[in-house]
Short mmCIF file of C-alpha atoms in Angstrom, two decimals:
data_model
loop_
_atom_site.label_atom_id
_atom_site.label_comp_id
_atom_site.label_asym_id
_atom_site.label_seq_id
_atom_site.Cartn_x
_atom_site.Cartn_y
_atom_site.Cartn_z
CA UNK A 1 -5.81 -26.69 -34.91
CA UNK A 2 -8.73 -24.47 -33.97
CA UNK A 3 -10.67 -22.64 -36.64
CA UNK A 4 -10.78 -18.87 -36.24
CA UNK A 5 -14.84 -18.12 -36.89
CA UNK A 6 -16.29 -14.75 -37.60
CA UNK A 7 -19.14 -15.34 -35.92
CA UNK A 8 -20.36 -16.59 -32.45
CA UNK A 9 -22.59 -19.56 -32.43
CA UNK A 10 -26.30 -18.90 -32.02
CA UNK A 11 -26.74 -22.46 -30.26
CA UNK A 12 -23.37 -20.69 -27.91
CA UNK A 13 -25.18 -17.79 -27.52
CA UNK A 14 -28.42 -19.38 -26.28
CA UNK A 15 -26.20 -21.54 -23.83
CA UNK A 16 -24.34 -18.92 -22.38
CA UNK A 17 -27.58 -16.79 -21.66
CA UNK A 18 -29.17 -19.80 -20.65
CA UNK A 19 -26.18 -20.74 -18.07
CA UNK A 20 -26.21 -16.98 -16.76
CA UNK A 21 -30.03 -17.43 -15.46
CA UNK A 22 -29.84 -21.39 -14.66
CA UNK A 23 -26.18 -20.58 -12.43
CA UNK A 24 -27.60 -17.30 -10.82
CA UNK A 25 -23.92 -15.83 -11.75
CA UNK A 26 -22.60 -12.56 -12.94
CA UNK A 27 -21.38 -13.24 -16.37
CA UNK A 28 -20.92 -15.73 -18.47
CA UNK A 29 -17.94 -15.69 -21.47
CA UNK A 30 -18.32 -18.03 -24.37
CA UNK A 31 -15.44 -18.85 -26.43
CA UNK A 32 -14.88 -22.17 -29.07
CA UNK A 33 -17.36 -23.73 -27.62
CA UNK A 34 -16.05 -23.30 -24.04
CA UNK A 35 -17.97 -21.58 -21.10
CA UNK A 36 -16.51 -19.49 -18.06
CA UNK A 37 -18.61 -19.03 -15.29
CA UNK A 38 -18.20 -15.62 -12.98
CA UNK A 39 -19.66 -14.52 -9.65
CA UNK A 40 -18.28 -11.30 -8.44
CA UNK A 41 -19.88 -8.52 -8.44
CA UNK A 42 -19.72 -5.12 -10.56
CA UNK A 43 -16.69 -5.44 -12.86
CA UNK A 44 -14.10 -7.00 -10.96
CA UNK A 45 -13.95 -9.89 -12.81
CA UNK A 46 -13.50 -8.29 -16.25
CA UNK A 47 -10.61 -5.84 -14.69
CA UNK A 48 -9.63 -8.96 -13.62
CA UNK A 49 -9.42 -11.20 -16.77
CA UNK A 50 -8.68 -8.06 -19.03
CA UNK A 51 -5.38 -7.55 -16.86
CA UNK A 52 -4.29 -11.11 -16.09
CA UNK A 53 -5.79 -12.88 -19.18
CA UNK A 54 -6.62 -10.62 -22.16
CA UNK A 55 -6.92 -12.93 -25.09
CA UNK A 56 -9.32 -14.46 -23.39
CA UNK A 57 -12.10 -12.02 -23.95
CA UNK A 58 -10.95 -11.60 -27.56
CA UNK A 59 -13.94 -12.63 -30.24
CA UNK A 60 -15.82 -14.30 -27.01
CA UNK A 61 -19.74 -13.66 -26.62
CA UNK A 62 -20.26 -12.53 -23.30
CA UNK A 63 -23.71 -12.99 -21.28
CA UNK A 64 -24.18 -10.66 -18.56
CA UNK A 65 -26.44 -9.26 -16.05
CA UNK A 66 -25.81 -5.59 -16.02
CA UNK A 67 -23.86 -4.05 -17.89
CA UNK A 68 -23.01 -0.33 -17.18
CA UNK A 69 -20.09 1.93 -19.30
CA UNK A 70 -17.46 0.65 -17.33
CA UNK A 71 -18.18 -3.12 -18.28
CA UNK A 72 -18.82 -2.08 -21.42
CA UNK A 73 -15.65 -0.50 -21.42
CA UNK A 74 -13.75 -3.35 -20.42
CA UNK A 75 -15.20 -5.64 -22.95
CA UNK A 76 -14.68 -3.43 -25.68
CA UNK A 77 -11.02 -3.28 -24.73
CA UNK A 78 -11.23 -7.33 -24.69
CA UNK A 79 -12.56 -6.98 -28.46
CA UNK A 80 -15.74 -9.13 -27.26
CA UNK A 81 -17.91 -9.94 -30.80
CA UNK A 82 -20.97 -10.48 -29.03
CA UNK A 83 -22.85 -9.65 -25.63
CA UNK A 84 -26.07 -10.11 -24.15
CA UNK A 85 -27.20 -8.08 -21.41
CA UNK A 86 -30.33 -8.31 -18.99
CA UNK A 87 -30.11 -4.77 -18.59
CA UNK A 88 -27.59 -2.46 -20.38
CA UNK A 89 -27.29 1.29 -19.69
CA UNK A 90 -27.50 4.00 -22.78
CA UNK A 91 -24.18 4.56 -22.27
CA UNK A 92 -23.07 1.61 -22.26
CA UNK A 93 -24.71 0.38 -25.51
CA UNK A 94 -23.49 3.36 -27.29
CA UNK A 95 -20.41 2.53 -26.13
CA UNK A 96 -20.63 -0.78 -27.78
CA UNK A 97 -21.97 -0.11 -30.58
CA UNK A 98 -19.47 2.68 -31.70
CA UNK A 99 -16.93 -0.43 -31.18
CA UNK A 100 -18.77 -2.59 -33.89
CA UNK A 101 -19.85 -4.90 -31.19
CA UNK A 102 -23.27 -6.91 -31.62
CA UNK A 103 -25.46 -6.13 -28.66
CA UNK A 104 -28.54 -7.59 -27.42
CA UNK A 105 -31.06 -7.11 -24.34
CA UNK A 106 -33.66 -7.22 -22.79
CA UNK A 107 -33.81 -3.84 -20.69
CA UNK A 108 -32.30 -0.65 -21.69
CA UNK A 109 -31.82 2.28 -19.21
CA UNK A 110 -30.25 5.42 -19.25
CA UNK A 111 -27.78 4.82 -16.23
CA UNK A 112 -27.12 1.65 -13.69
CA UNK A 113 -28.29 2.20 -10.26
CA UNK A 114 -26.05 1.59 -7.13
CA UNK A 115 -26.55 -1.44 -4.77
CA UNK A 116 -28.94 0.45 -2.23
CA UNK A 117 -30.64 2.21 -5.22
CA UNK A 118 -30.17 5.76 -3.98
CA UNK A 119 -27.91 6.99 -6.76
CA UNK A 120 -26.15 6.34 -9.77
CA UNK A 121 -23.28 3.29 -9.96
CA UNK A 122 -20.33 4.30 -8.85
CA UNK A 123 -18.42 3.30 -11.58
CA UNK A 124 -21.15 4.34 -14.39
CA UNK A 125 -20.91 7.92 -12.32
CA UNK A 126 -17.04 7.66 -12.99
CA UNK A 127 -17.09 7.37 -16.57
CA UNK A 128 -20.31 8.59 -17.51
CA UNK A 129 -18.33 11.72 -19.23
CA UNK A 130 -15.61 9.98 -20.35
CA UNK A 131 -15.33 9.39 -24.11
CA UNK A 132 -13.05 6.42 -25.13
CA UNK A 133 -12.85 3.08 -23.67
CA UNK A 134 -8.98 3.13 -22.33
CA UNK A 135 -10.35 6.83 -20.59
CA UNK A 136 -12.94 4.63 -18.89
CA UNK A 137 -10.23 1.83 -18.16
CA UNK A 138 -8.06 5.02 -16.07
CA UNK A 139 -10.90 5.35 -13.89
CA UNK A 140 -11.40 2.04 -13.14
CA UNK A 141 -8.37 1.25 -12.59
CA UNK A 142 -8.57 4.44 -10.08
CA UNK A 143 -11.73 2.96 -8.48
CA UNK A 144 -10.53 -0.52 -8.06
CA UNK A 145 -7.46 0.99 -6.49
CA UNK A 146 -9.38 2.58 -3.68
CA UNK A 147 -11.40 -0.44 -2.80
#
């Protein structure tokens, strides 16, 4: 029987961030001492796991490269405990933090750029306004529609 902890690991923690650089991946979930490795790009594979699988973001640290509103969104909707970001948006860490999640990073902006760097993320564009997490989870779930 596994032990329900409070807390995420800091030796976890330090892996998963450490497996996020070493794999050159997306994300990286942590979870009882288990690691998940993810490659697609934006937040497909959060819509993804949140739909198909949602227990499994539940009291996971996450490790992550960017991390925009939507993400943030989605992983407050997973009730994540713990996330690390490379670069996190404004919005997205007050997002976060008026879920009670711990957050830490190394770059904070005020919005996530799009691929080409011309404009704003689509998807951070999409729910820049939008106030709760399930009103951001709509509009993805909009977006992903259309792609």
């Amino acid at each position: 029987m596994k032990m329900e902890r409070d807390t995420i690991d800091k030796e976890e923690q330090a892996r998963a961030i450490a497996l996020l650089a070493e794999e050159q991946c997306s994300c990286v979930i942590a979870k009882e001492g288990e690691f998940r490795i993810f490659r697609e790009r934006g937040v497909k594979d959060l819509f993804r796991l949140l739909a198909s699988d949602p227990g499994a973001l539940e009291g996971a640290f996450v490790a992550d490269k960017v991390v925009g509103k939507a993400a943030a969104a989605l992983m407050a909707l997973g009730k994540i405990k713990g996330l690390h970001a490379f670069v996190i948006s404004q919005r997205a860490l007050e997002l976060l933090e008026h879920a009670g999640i711990n957050v830490t990073y190394g770059k904070s902006v005020e919005h996530i750029i799009n691929r080409s760097q011309t404009d704003w993320c689509p998807l951070e564009k999409c729910c820049r306004d939008l106030v709760t997490p399930e009103e951001c989870l709509a509009a993805i779930s909009d977006f992903m529609k259309e792609q």
